[in-house]
mmCIF file of C-alpha atoms and ligand atoms in Angstrom:
data_model
loop_
_atom_site.group_PDB
_atom_site.id
_atom_site.type_symbol
_atom_site.label_atom_id
_atom_site.label_comp_id
_atom_site.label_asym_id
_atom_site.label_seq_id
_atom_site.Cartn_x
_atom_site.Cartn_y
_atom_site.Cartn_z
ATOM 1 C CA MET A 577 -22.067 123.580 -22.426
ATOM 2 C CA ARG A 578 -24.990 125.977 -22.642
ATOM 3 C CA LYS A 579 -28.082 124.670 -24.438
ATOM 4 C CA LYS A 580 -29.182 126.901 -27.304
ATOM 5 C CA ILE A 581 -32.496 128.687 -26.917
ATOM 6 C CA ILE A 582 -34.451 129.839 -29.924
ATOM 7 C CA ALA A 583 -37.587 131.833 -29.237
ATOM 8 C CA GLY A 584 -40.142 133.309 -31.577
ATOM 9 C CA ASN A 585 -41.596 136.666 -30.601
ATOM 10 C CA TRP A 586 -44.891 136.882 -32.417
ATOM 11 C CA LYS A 587 -45.404 140.521 -31.278
ATOM 12 C CA MET A 588 -48.932 141.847 -32.047
ATOM 13 C CA ASN A 589 -49.663 139.301 -34.754
ATOM 14 C CA LYS A 590 -52.141 136.411 -35.095
ATOM 15 C CA THR A 591 -55.694 136.226 -33.818
ATOM 16 C CA PRO A 592 -56.432 133.153 -31.688
ATOM 17 C CA SER A 593 -57.624 131.105 -34.678
ATOM 18 C CA GLU A 594 -54.659 132.211 -36.811
ATOM 19 C CA ALA A 595 -52.321 131.453 -33.908
ATOM 20 C CA VAL A 596 -53.626 127.880 -33.702
ATOM 21 C CA GLU A 597 -52.963 127.379 -37.419
ATOM 22 C CA LEU A 598 -49.431 128.771 -37.183
ATOM 23 C CA ALA A 599 -48.577 126.765 -34.073
ATOM 24 C CA LYS A 600 -49.864 123.540 -35.694
ATOM 25 C CA MET A 601 -47.803 124.162 -38.818
ATOM 26 C CA LEU A 602 -44.585 125.037 -36.963
ATOM 27 C CA LYS A 603 -44.940 122.244 -34.414
ATOM 28 C CA GLU A 604 -44.380 119.670 -37.153
ATOM 29 C CA TYR A 605 -40.920 121.074 -37.806
ATOM 30 C CA VAL A 606 -39.553 122.568 -34.600
ATOM 31 C CA ASP A 607 -40.377 119.971 -31.939
ATOM 32 C CA THR A 608 -36.843 119.068 -30.907
ATOM 33 C CA ASP A 609 -34.877 118.439 -27.736
ATOM 34 C CA LYS A 610 -31.594 119.625 -29.247
ATOM 35 C CA ALA A 611 -32.397 123.242 -28.388
ATOM 36 C CA ASP A 612 -34.977 124.975 -26.204
ATOM 37 C CA VAL A 613 -37.702 126.230 -28.531
ATOM 38 C CA VAL A 614 -40.199 128.798 -27.275
ATOM 39 C CA PHE A 615 -43.274 130.403 -28.822
ATOM 40 C CA CYS A 616 -43.798 133.816 -27.197
ATOM 41 C CA VAL A 617 -47.322 134.750 -28.210
ATOM 42 C CA PRO A 618 -49.862 137.515 -27.568
ATOM 43 C CA ALA A 619 -51.698 137.089 -24.239
ATOM 44 C CA ILE A 620 -54.985 136.111 -25.876
ATOM 45 C CA ASP A 621 -53.240 133.355 -27.852
ATOM 46 C CA ILE A 622 -51.573 131.723 -24.843
ATOM 47 C CA ILE A 623 -54.369 129.277 -24.013
ATOM 48 C CA PRO A 624 -55.120 128.055 -27.569
ATOM 49 C CA VAL A 625 -51.424 127.813 -28.548
ATOM 50 C CA GLY A 626 -50.742 125.972 -25.279
ATOM 51 C CA GLU A 627 -53.316 123.363 -26.322
ATOM 52 C CA VAL A 628 -51.606 122.860 -29.686
ATOM 53 C CA ILE A 629 -48.092 122.391 -28.278
ATOM 54 C CA LYS A 630 -49.138 120.307 -25.271
ATOM 55 C CA GLY A 631 -46.996 117.144 -25.089
ATOM 56 C CA SER A 632 -44.284 118.563 -27.373
ATOM 57 C CA ASN A 633 -40.849 119.916 -26.463
ATOM 58 C CA ILE A 634 -41.939 123.428 -27.422
ATOM 59 C CA ALA A 635 -42.388 125.793 -24.483
ATOM 60 C CA LEU A 636 -44.950 128.535 -24.133
ATOM 61 C CA GLY A 637 -43.888 132.147 -23.604
ATOM 62 C CA ALA A 638 -45.600 135.484 -23.002
ATOM 63 C CA GLU A 639 -44.528 138.871 -24.345
ATOM 64 C CA ASN A 640 -45.014 140.891 -21.185
ATOM 65 C CA MET A 641 -46.265 140.671 -17.590
ATOM 66 C CA TYR A 642 -46.999 143.073 -14.737
ATOM 67 C CA PHE A 643 -44.942 143.151 -11.527
ATOM 68 C CA GLU A 644 -47.825 143.075 -9.038
ATOM 69 C CA GLU A 645 -49.560 139.917 -7.829
ATOM 70 C CA SER A 646 -53.134 141.009 -8.569
ATOM 71 C CA GLY A 647 -55.480 143.938 -8.124
ATOM 72 C CA ALA A 648 -56.691 147.105 -9.804
ATOM 73 C CA TYR A 649 -54.379 147.192 -12.837
ATOM 74 C CA THR A 650 -56.809 147.200 -15.725
ATOM 75 C CA GLY A 651 -55.493 145.468 -18.796
ATOM 76 C CA GLU A 652 -52.467 143.868 -17.172
ATOM 77 C CA ILE A 653 -51.535 140.179 -16.867
ATOM 78 C CA SER A 654 -50.164 138.771 -13.607
ATOM 79 C CA PRO A 655 -47.392 136.197 -13.190
ATOM 80 C CA ALA A 656 -49.823 133.700 -11.636
ATOM 81 C CA MET A 657 -52.122 134.026 -14.652
ATOM 82 C CA LEU A 658 -49.194 133.085 -16.866
ATOM 83 C CA THR A 659 -47.994 130.123 -14.830
ATOM 84 C CA ASP A 660 -51.538 128.805 -14.419
ATOM 85 C CA ALA A 661 -51.886 128.874 -18.221
ATOM 86 C CA GLY A 662 -48.709 126.822 -18.646
ATOM 87 C CA VAL A 663 -46.356 129.663 -19.557
ATOM 88 C CA LYS A 664 -42.666 129.044 -18.837
ATOM 89 C CA TYR A 665 -40.950 132.095 -20.354
ATOM 90 C CA VAL A 666 -41.764 135.790 -20.456
ATOM 91 C CA ILE A 667 -40.136 138.472 -22.596
ATOM 92 C CA LEU A 668 -39.444 141.552 -20.452
ATOM 93 C CA GLY A 669 -38.165 144.968 -21.461
ATOM 94 C CA HIS A 670 -38.429 144.539 -25.211
ATOM 95 C CA SER A 671 -37.355 147.762 -26.942
ATOM 96 C CA GLU A 672 -40.852 148.171 -28.386
ATOM 97 C CA ARG A 673 -42.257 148.211 -24.874
ATOM 98 C CA ARG A 674 -39.579 150.655 -23.745
ATOM 99 C CA GLN A 675 -40.295 152.889 -26.754
ATOM 100 C CA TYR A 676 -44.119 152.805 -26.923
ATOM 101 C CA PHE A 677 -45.211 151.809 -23.419
ATOM 102 C CA ALA A 678 -42.815 153.703 -21.171
ATOM 103 C CA GLU A 679 -41.019 150.615 -19.885
ATOM 104 C CA THR A 680 -37.845 151.567 -17.991
ATOM 105 C CA ASP A 681 -34.927 149.685 -16.456
ATOM 106 C CA GLU A 682 -36.699 150.112 -13.097
ATOM 107 C CA THR A 683 -39.970 148.513 -14.214
ATOM 108 C CA VAL A 684 -38.038 145.812 -16.074
ATOM 109 C CA ASN A 685 -36.092 145.073 -12.880
ATOM 110 C CA LYS A 686 -39.323 144.716 -10.874
ATOM 111 C CA LYS A 687 -40.772 142.431 -13.530
ATOM 112 C CA VAL A 688 -37.662 140.234 -13.737
ATOM 113 C CA LYS A 689 -37.694 139.761 -9.953
ATOM 114 C CA LYS A 690 -41.402 138.983 -9.907
ATOM 115 C CA ALA A 691 -41.111 136.515 -12.782
ATOM 116 C CA LEU A 692 -38.284 134.668 -10.985
ATOM 117 C CA GLU A 693 -40.354 134.545 -7.785
ATOM 118 C CA HIS A 694 -43.016 132.681 -9.757
ATOM 119 C CA GLY A 695 -40.612 130.290 -11.452
ATOM 120 C CA LEU A 696 -40.962 131.954 -14.852
ATOM 121 C CA THR A 697 -37.864 132.363 -17.021
ATOM 122 C CA PRO A 698 -37.466 136.019 -17.982
ATOM 123 C CA ILE A 699 -36.077 136.800 -21.432
ATOM 124 C CA MET A 700 -34.731 140.251 -20.613
ATOM 125 C CA CYS A 701 -34.055 142.433 -23.637
ATOM 126 C CA CYS A 702 -31.397 145.075 -24.070
ATOM 127 C CA GLY A 703 -29.865 146.913 -26.992
ATOM 128 C CA GLU A 704 -28.790 150.281 -28.319
ATOM 129 C CA THR A 705 -30.276 152.712 -30.837
ATOM 130 C CA LEU A 706 -28.503 153.569 -34.071
ATOM 131 C CA GLU A 707 -27.610 156.971 -32.598
ATOM 132 C CA GLN A 708 -25.971 155.371 -29.576
ATOM 133 C CA ARG A 709 -24.009 153.013 -31.838
ATOM 134 C CA GLU A 710 -22.789 155.937 -33.915
ATOM 135 C CA GLN A 711 -21.792 157.799 -30.768
ATOM 136 C CA GLY A 712 -19.687 154.822 -29.717
ATOM 137 C CA ILE A 713 -21.570 154.243 -26.456
ATOM 138 C CA THR A 714 -23.134 150.852 -27.269
ATOM 139 C CA ILE A 715 -21.161 148.854 -24.720
ATOM 140 C CA ASP A 716 -21.571 151.435 -21.937
ATOM 141 C CA PHE A 717 -25.285 151.667 -22.580
ATOM 142 C CA VAL A 718 -25.913 147.918 -22.708
ATOM 143 C CA ARG A 719 -23.782 147.295 -19.602
ATOM 144 C CA THR A 720 -25.938 149.820 -17.742
ATOM 145 C CA GLN A 721 -29.157 148.192 -18.955
ATOM 146 C CA ILE A 722 -27.891 144.824 -17.685
ATOM 147 C CA LYS A 723 -26.778 146.146 -14.299
ATOM 148 C CA ARG A 724 -30.032 148.033 -13.752
ATOM 149 C CA GLY A 725 -32.353 145.388 -15.157
ATOM 150 C CA LEU A 726 -30.788 142.663 -13.009
ATOM 151 C CA TYR A 727 -30.091 144.840 -9.950
ATOM 152 C CA GLY A 728 -30.534 143.076 -6.615
ATOM 153 C CA ILE A 729 -30.810 139.572 -8.094
ATOM 154 C CA SER A 730 -28.612 136.865 -6.552
ATOM 155 C CA ALA A 731 -25.975 134.961 -8.532
ATOM 156 C CA GLU A 732 -28.049 131.833 -7.991
ATOM 157 C CA ASP A 733 -31.080 133.444 -9.644
ATOM 158 C CA VAL A 734 -29.333 135.479 -12.317
ATOM 159 C CA VAL A 735 -28.351 132.341 -14.230
ATOM 160 C CA LYS A 736 -32.046 131.517 -14.660
ATOM 161 C CA VAL A 737 -32.495 134.675 -16.728
ATOM 162 C CA VAL A 738 -32.062 134.623 -20.495
ATOM 163 C CA ILE A 739 -30.687 137.860 -21.926
ATOM 164 C CA ALA A 740 -31.644 138.940 -25.439
ATOM 165 C CA TYR A 741 -29.316 141.437 -27.075
ATOM 166 C CA GLU A 742 -31.368 143.217 -29.704
ATOM 167 C CA PRO A 743 -29.808 146.269 -31.347
ATOM 168 C CA ILE A 744 -32.805 148.488 -32.083
ATOM 169 C CA TRP A 745 -31.530 149.423 -35.529
ATOM 170 C CA ALA A 746 -31.607 145.736 -36.512
ATOM 171 C CA ILE A 747 -35.182 145.029 -35.413
ATOM 172 C CA GLY A 748 -37.619 144.545 -38.271
ATOM 173 C CA THR A 749 -35.291 146.377 -40.641
ATOM 174 C CA GLY A 750 -33.688 143.462 -42.456
ATOM 175 C CA LYS A 751 -30.383 144.989 -41.346
ATOM 176 C CA THR A 752 -28.790 142.299 -39.169
ATOM 177 C CA ALA A 753 -25.778 142.991 -36.998
ATOM 178 C CA THR A 754 -22.791 141.126 -38.384
ATOM 179 C CA SER A 755 -21.817 138.108 -36.341
ATOM 180 C CA ASP A 756 -18.753 140.029 -35.112
ATOM 181 C CA GLU A 757 -20.815 143.047 -34.055
ATOM 182 C CA ALA A 758 -23.314 140.802 -32.266
ATOM 183 C CA GLU A 759 -20.552 138.774 -30.604
ATOM 184 C CA GLU A 760 -18.762 141.895 -29.389
ATOM 185 C CA VAL A 761 -21.796 143.051 -27.422
ATOM 186 C CA CYS A 762 -22.843 139.572 -26.250
ATOM 187 C CA GLY A 763 -19.279 139.067 -25.004
ATOM 188 C CA ALA A 764 -19.453 142.385 -23.168
ATOM 189 C CA ILE A 765 -22.734 141.324 -21.571
ATOM 190 C CA ARG A 766 -21.126 138.090 -20.383
ATOM 191 C CA ALA A 767 -18.215 140.105 -19.025
ATOM 192 C CA VAL A 768 -20.444 142.403 -16.976
ATOM 193 C CA ILE A 769 -22.298 139.375 -15.591
ATOM 194 C CA GLY A 770 -18.886 138.031 -14.549
ATOM 195 C CA GLU A 771 -17.895 141.314 -12.888
ATOM 196 C CA VAL A 772 -21.089 141.620 -10.866
ATOM 197 C CA TRP A 773 -22.230 138.014 -10.305
ATOM 198 C CA GLY A 774 -19.033 136.012 -10.737
ATOM 199 C CA GLN A 775 -17.377 133.883 -13.379
ATOM 200 C CA ASP A 776 -19.557 130.857 -12.777
ATOM 201 C CA ALA A 777 -22.714 132.895 -13.462
ATOM 202 C CA ALA A 778 -21.116 134.386 -16.572
ATOM 203 C CA GLU A 779 -20.406 130.947 -17.955
ATOM 204 C CA LYS A 780 -23.913 129.652 -17.249
ATOM 205 C CA ILE A 781 -26.156 132.529 -18.343
ATOM 206 C CA ARG A 782 -27.636 132.299 -21.829
ATOM 207 C CA ILE A 783 -27.475 135.269 -24.178
ATOM 208 C CA GLN A 784 -29.521 135.461 -27.368
ATOM 209 C CA TYR A 785 -29.127 137.727 -30.335
ATOM 210 C CA GLY A 786 -32.229 139.293 -31.909
ATOM 211 C CA GLY A 787 -32.757 141.614 -34.861
ATOM 212 C CA SER A 788 -33.576 140.394 -38.379
ATOM 213 C CA VAL A 789 -32.503 136.821 -37.650
ATOM 214 C CA ASN A 790 -33.416 134.666 -40.645
ATOM 215 C CA ALA A 791 -32.715 131.261 -42.166
ATOM 216 C CA LYS A 792 -29.641 132.606 -43.935
ATOM 217 C CA ASN A 793 -27.818 134.279 -41.047
ATOM 218 C CA ALA A 794 -28.859 132.108 -38.069
ATOM 219 C CA ALA A 795 -26.106 129.489 -38.314
ATOM 220 C CA GLU A 796 -23.306 132.038 -38.418
ATOM 221 C CA LEU A 797 -24.727 134.097 -35.545
ATOM 222 C CA PHE A 798 -25.437 131.080 -33.338
ATOM 223 C CA ALA A 799 -21.925 129.731 -33.908
ATOM 224 C CA MET A 800 -20.387 132.704 -32.096
ATOM 225 C CA LYS A 801 -18.853 131.927 -28.711
ATOM 226 C CA ASP A 802 -21.133 134.119 -26.611
ATOM 227 C CA ILE A 803 -24.366 133.766 -28.609
ATOM 228 C CA ASP A 804 -26.623 131.033 -27.270
ATOM 229 C CA GLY A 805 -29.490 131.310 -29.727
ATOM 230 C CA GLY A 806 -31.911 133.896 -30.986
ATOM 231 C CA LEU A 807 -35.031 135.910 -30.339
ATOM 232 C CA VAL A 808 -36.790 135.951 -33.678
ATOM 233 C CA GLY A 809 -39.523 138.347 -34.754
ATOM 234 C CA GLY A 810 -40.751 138.373 -38.362
ATOM 235 C CA ALA A 811 -39.252 135.032 -39.358
ATOM 236 C CA SER A 812 -40.943 133.243 -36.437
ATOM 237 C CA LEU A 813 -44.304 133.780 -38.136
ATOM 238 C CA LYS A 814 -43.277 131.809 -41.181
ATOM 239 C CA GLU A 815 -42.237 128.287 -42.131
ATOM 240 C CA GLU A 816 -38.719 129.783 -42.281
ATOM 241 C CA PHE A 817 -38.619 129.473 -38.478
ATOM 242 C CA LYS A 818 -37.946 125.740 -38.925
ATOM 243 C CA ASP A 819 -34.668 126.490 -40.712
ATOM 244 C CA ILE A 820 -33.629 128.813 -37.894
ATOM 245 C CA VAL A 821 -34.410 126.214 -35.232
ATOM 246 C CA ASN A 822 -32.738 123.437 -37.252
ATOM 247 C CA TYR A 823 -29.800 125.644 -38.245
HETATM 248 P P1 13P B 51 -37.208 140.862 -36.163
HETATM 249 O O1 13P B 51 -36.676 139.459 -36.160
HETATM 250 O O2 13P B 51 -38.507 140.982 -36.910
HETATM 251 O O3 13P B 51 -36.181 141.847 -36.583
HETATM 252 O O4 13P B 51 -37.584 141.209 -34.655
HETATM 253 C C1 13P B 51 -36.646 141.008 -33.666
HETATM 254 C C2 13P B 51 -37.297 141.166 -32.356
HETATM 255 O O5 13P B 51 -37.649 142.255 -31.951
HETATM 256 C C3 13P B 51 -37.529 139.954 -31.560
HETATM 257 O O6 13P B 51 -37.913 140.284 -30.266
#
């Protein structure tokens, strides 16, 4: 039985003082051991939010990381910086980073490997554009993203990765994939994991759905066979997040 994982992706929202307020408010409601709950916060908010959630069941996550150990990479954050600050999870390859910051399957692959080396749990994102969906190439495209993003990772390590299926047309649009649409792709992701890394890995790996998850649709989405929780954007910044976690 896979444990559900529900992560908030705060994106570029909340100054450090605002982040402390939000984390304090949410902590009251979402500190549970029934599911893994993660706050993925902007880099500058990691330390103060970590202080707020210390001693709770809520885990700390980052939204990005660089694939080198250290050095002349102005503006980047290293894996050791994250682990030293108490971070357990890191979102990698979010579509916004692919779209605006030139992230590719190759850089995502390097980052996933580096995160695993440091004991961080990568939340690796994938998902198609509306155009790709209309062209009928969603499954092909997502399968390729999975194979390339996880290329060269052993079956033993691949199960430590969390995959987030986020159709780009559903992100921040209020247009959620139906539970059947989401399940179809999450099932296909599990199938490709099985083909490449074996059936045992396919059964163990956790796959989230993301894209306009809210208090109303969470229960139905998370009840699907291959959906093991959600990666939540807008609704993770509000009290509503408690209803998603306690779906
Ligand atoms: P929304 O929940 O705001 O659609 O964002 C989804 C997302 O991108 C989470 O990573």
